[in-house]
Coordinates of C-alpha atoms and ligand atoms in Angstrom, one line a residue:
X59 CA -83.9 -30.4 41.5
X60 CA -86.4 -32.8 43.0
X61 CA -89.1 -31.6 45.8
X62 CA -87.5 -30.9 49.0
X63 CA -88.8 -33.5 51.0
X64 CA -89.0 -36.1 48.2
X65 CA -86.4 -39.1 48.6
X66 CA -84.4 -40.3 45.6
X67 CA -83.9 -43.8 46.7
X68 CA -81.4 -44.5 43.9
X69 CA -79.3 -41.6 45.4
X70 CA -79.5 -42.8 49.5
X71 CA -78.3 -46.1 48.1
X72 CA -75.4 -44.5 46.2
X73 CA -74.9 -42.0 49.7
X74 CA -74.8 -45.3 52.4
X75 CA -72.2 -46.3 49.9
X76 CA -69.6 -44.6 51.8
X77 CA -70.1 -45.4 55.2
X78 CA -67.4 -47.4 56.1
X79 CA -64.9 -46.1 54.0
X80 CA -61.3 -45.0 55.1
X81 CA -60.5 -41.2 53.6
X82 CA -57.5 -40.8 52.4
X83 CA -54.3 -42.3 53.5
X84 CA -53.3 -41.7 57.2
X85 CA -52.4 -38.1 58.4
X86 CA -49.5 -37.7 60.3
X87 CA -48.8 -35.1 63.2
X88 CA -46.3 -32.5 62.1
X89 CA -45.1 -32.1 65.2
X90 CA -44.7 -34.7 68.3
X91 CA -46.9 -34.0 71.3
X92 CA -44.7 -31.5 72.5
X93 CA -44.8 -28.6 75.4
X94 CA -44.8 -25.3 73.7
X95 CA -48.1 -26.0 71.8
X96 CA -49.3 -27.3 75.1
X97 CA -48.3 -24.1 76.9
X98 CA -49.7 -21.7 74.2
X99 CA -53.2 -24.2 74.3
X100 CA -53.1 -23.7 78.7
X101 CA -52.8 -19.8 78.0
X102 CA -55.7 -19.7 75.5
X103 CA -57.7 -21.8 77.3
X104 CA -57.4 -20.1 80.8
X105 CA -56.1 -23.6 82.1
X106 CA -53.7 -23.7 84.9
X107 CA -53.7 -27.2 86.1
X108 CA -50.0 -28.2 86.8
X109 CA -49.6 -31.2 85.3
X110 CA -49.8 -30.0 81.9
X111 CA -46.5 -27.8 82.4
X112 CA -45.0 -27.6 85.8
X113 CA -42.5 -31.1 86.2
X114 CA -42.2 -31.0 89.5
X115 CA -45.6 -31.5 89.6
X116 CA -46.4 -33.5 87.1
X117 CA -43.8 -36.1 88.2
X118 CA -45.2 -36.0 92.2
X119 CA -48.8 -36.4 90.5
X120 CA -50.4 -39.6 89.3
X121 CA -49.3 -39.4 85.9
X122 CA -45.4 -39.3 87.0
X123 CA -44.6 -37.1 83.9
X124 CA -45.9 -33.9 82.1
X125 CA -49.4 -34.9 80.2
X126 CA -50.8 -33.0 77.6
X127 CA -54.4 -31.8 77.9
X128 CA -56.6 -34.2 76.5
X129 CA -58.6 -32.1 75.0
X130 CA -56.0 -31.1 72.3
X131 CA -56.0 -34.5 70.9
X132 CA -57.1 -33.0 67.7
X133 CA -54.7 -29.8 67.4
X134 CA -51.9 -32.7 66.8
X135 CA -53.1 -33.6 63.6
X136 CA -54.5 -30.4 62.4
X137 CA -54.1 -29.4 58.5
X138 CA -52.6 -25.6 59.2
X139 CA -53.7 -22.9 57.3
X140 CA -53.7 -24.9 53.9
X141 CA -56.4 -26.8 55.2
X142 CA -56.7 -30.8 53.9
X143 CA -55.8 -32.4 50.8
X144 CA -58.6 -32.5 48.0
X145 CA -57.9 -35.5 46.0
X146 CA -60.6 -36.2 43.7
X147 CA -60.4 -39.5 44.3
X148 CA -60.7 -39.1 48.0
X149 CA -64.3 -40.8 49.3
X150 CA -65.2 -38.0 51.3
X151 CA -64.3 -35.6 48.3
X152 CA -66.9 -37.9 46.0
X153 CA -69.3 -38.0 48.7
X154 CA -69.6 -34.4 48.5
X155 CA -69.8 -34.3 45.0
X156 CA -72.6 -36.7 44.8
X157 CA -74.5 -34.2 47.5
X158 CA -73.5 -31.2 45.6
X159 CA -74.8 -32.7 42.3
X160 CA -78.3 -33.1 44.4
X161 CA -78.8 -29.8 45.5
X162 CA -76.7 -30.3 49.2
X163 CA -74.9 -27.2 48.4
X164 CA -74.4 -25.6 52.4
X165 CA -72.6 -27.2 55.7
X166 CA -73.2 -26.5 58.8
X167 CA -71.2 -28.2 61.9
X168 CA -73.2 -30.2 64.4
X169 CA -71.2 -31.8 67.3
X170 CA -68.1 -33.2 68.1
X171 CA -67.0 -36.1 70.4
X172 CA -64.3 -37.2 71.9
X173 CA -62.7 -40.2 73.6
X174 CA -59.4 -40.7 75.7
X175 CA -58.1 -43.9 75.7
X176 CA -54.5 -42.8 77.4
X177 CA -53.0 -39.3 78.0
X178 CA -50.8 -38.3 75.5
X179 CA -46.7 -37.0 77.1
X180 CA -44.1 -35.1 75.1
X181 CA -42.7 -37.2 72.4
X182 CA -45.5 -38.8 71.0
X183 CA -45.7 -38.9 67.7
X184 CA -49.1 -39.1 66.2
X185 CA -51.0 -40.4 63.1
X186 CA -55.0 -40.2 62.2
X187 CA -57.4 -42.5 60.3
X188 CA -60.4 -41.0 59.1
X189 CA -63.5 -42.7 58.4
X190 CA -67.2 -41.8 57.3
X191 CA -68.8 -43.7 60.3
X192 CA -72.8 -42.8 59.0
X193 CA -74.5 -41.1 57.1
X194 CA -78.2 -40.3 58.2
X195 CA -81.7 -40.3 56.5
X196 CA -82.6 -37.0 55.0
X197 CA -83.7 -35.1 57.4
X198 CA -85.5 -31.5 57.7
X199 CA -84.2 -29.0 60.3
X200 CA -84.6 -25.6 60.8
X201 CA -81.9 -25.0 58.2
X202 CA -83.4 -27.4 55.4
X203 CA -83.3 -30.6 54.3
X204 CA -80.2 -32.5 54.6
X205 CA -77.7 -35.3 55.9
X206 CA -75.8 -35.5 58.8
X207 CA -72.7 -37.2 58.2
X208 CA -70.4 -38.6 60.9
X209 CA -66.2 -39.1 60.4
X210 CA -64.7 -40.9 63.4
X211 CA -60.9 -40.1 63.2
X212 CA -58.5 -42.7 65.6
X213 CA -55.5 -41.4 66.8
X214 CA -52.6 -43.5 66.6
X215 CA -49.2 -42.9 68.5
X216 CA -46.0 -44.3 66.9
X217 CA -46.3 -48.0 68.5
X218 CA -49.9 -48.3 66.3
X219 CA -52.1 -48.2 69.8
X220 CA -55.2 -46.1 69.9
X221 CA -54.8 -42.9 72.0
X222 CA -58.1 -41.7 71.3
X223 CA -60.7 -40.9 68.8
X224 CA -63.8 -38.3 67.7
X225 CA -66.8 -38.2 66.5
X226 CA -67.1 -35.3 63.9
X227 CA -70.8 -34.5 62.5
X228 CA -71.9 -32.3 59.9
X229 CA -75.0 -31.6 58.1
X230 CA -75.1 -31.4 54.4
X231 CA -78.3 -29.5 53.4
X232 CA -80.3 -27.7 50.9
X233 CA -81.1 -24.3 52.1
X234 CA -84.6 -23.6 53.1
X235 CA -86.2 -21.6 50.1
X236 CA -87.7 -19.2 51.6
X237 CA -86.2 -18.3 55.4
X238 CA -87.9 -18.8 58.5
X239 CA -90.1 -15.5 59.3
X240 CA -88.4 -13.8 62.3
X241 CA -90.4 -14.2 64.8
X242 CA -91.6 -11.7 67.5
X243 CA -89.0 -10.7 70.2
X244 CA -88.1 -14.0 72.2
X245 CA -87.9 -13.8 76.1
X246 CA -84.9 -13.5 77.8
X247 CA -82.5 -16.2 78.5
X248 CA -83.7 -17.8 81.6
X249 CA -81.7 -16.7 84.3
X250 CA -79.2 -19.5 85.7
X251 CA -80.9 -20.7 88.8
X252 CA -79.5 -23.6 91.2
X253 CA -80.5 -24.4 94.5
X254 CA -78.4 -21.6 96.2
X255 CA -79.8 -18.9 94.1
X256 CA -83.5 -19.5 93.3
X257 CA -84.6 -17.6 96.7
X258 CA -83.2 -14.7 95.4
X259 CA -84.7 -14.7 91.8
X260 CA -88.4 -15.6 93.9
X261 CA -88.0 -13.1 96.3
X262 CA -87.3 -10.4 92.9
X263 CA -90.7 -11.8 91.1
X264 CA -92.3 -11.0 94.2
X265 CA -91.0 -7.4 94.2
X266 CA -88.0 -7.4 96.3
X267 CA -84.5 -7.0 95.9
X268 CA -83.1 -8.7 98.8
X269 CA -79.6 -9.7 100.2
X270 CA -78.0 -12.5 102.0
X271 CA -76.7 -12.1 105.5
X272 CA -75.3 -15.0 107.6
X273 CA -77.3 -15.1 110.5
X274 CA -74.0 -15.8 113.3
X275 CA -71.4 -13.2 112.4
X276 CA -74.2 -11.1 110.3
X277 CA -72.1 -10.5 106.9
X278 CA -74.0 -9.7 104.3
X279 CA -73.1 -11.6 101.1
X280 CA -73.7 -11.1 97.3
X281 CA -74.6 -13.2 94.9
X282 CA -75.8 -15.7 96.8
X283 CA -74.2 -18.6 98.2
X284 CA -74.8 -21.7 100.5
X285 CA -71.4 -20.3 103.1
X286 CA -70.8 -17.5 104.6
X287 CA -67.2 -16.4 103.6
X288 CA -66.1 -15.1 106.4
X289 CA -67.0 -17.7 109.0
X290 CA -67.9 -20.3 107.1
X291 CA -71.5 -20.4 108.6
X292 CA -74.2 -22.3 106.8
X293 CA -77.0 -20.7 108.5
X294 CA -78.8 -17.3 106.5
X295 CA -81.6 -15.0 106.0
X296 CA -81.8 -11.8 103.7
X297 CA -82.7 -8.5 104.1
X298 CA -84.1 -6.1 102.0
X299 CA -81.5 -4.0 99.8
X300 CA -81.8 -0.2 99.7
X301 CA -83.7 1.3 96.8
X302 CA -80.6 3.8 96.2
X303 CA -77.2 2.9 95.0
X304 CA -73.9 4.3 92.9
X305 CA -72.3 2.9 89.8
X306 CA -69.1 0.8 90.6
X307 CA -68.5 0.1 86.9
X308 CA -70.7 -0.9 84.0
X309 CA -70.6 -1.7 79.7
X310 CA -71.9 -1.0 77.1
X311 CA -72.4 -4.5 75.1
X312 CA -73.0 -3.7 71.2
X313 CA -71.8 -7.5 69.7
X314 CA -72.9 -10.2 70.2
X315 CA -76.6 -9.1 69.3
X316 CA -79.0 -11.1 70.9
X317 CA -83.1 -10.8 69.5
X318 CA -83.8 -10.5 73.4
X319 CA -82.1 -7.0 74.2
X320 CA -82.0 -3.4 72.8
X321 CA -78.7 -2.4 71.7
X322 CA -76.2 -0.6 72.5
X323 CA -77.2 -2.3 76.0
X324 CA -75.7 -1.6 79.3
X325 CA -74.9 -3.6 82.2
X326 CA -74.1 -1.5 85.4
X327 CA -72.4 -2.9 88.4
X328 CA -74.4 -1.3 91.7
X329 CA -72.5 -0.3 95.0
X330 CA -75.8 -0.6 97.5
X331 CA -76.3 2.3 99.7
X332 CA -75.4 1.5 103.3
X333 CA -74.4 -2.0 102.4
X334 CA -70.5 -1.6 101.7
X335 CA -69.1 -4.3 99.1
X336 CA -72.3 -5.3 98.3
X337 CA -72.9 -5.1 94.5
X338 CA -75.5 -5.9 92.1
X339 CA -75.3 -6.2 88.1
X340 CA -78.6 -5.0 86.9
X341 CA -80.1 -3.4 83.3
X342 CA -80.1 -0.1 82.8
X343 CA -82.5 0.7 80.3
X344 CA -83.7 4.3 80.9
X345 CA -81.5 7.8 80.0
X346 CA -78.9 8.4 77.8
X347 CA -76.0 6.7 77.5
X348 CA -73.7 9.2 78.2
X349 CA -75.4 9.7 81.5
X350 CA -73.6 6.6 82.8
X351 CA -70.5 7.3 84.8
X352 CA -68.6 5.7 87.6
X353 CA -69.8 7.2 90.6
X354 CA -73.3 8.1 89.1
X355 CA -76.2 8.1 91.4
X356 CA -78.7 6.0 90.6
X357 CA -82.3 4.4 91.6
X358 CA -83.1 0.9 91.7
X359 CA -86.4 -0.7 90.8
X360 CA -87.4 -4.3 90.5
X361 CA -89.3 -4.6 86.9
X362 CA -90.4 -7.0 84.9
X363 CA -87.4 -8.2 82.0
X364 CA -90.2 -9.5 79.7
X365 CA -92.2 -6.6 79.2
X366 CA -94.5 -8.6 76.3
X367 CA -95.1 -11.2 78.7
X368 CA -97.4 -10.7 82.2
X369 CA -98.4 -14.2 82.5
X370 CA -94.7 -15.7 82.8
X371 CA -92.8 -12.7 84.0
X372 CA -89.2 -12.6 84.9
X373 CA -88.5 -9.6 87.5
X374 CA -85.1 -8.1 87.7
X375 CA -83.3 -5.2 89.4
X376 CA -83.0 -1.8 87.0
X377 CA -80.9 0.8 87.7
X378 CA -81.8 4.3 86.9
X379 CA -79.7 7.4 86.8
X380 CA -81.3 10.3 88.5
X381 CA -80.4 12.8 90.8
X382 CA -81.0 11.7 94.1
Ligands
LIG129 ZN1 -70.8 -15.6 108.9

């Protein structure tokens, strides 16, 4: 096997080959766009938008029929459980063979596109063209060295017009030799801060756990928000929230692991004293487990999250359980 980062310019020749070819025969759809797939995708997905199941609807809206979501352009099409066909003969099959022989041995999925060129109703009946769109340099990633390869698959419905198409990338690599060493414990994900919220993360990394209140009919408000939901005010300070609270509910989060956290970790959901309906999710990274219960008392300090990290801290509300 050559040196990783050597380029065998007989074998990129023989790789850019391929781009351009069709794979295989078309696919066709084994089913036609139809609307108990659709409804099984809407309750998967959480999606509730009428049009995609509710005629009534669908006909008074601007698609005058039921549409399926675009989104599941490709779940027409799929393989199934038996996955595609591997004909040796098949480009992509030979492309990979070629990549295999040359040490590409592992795959890792990159991105996905998609484009809609019409929505798709009940009754379509669809076919797909695959084709290897490009084929990259070799490239080093974190992963190793490698190809990213690029299918585009056009969707066709029965008249032979494009409904839409997708961009599928992969890269083919050699795996690093040795792995990265794991580095020291990274910070925290940042938290998610927009316009409405930043105050409230500022006010924190100065030391302060504050609230929202709307400043005409004085509700306070948590999280934070640009209108007051009760009058619909846009006007609002903050106070300062009590120091003393009790568990409303809380987890205990052992997958997925994430390098920034201890695990098992919990996540408690704070009632404020004195400020009813007003609750908090904060760490809780003090006591035993089993000393967190709805209804538990607990304290509340403002701490900093990246403990290994003074110059660029991130402050965040813990709650402690203690008798109070
Ligand atoms: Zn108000």
């Amino acid at each position: 096997m050559s040196d990783t980062h050597t380029v065998d310019a007989e074998f990129e020749a023989a790789l850019q080959r391929f781009v351009g070819r069709e794979v295989g025969p078309p696919q066709q759809a084994p089913d036609e766009v139809n609307v108990p797939m659709v409804r099984h995708w809407c309750e998967s997905i959480g999606d509730e938008n009428p049009v995609y199941l509710d005629s009534g609807a669908a006909a008074a809206s601007v698609h005058g029929q039921l549409v399926a979501p675009p989104t599941m352009l490709q779940a027409w099409v799929m393989n199934g459980l038996r996955g595609p066909r591997r004909d040796s003969d098949n480009p992509y099959e030979q492309m990979n063979q070629l990549l295999f022989s040359h040490g590409f041995t592992s795959v890792v999925a990159t991105n996905c596109e998609q484009t809609y060129h019409r929505y798709l109703h009940p009754g379509d009946q669809l076919s797909m063209r695959t084709v290897i769109e490009s084929i990259s340099p070799q490239k080093t990633t974190g992963l190793g060295t490698g190809h990213f390869i690029t299918t585009r698959q056009d969707y066709f419905d029965a008249a032979g017009e494009l409904v839409g198409n997708m961009l599928f990338r992969i890269i083919r690599f050699r795996p690093a030799a040795t792995p990265a060493p794991a580095p020291a414990r990274p910070r925290r994900p940042e938290a998610a801060m927009t316009l409405d919220n930043q105050w409230w993360f500022q006010a924190l990394n100065d030391g302060e756990l504050r609230v929202q209140r709307c400043t005409d009919c004085r509700t306070l408000r948590h999280p934070p928000g640009p209108m007051c939901p009760s009058c619909n005010s846009l006007a609002w300070d903050s106070v300062v929230a009590p120091t003393t609270g009790t568990i409303h509910s809380f987890v205990v989060v052992h997958y997925p692991v994430v390098a920034s956290f201890d695990y098992p970790l919990p996540v408690v959901l704070v009632d404020l004293d004195g400020m009813p309906g007003i609750r908090v999710i904060m760490n809780s990274t003090d006591g035993p487990l089993e000393s967190l219960e709805v209804g538990a008392r607990v304290r509340i300090e403002v701490r900093d999250a990246n403990e290994s990290s003074a110059d660029d801290s991130t402050r965040l509300p813990f709650a402690i359980v203690e008798p109070i």
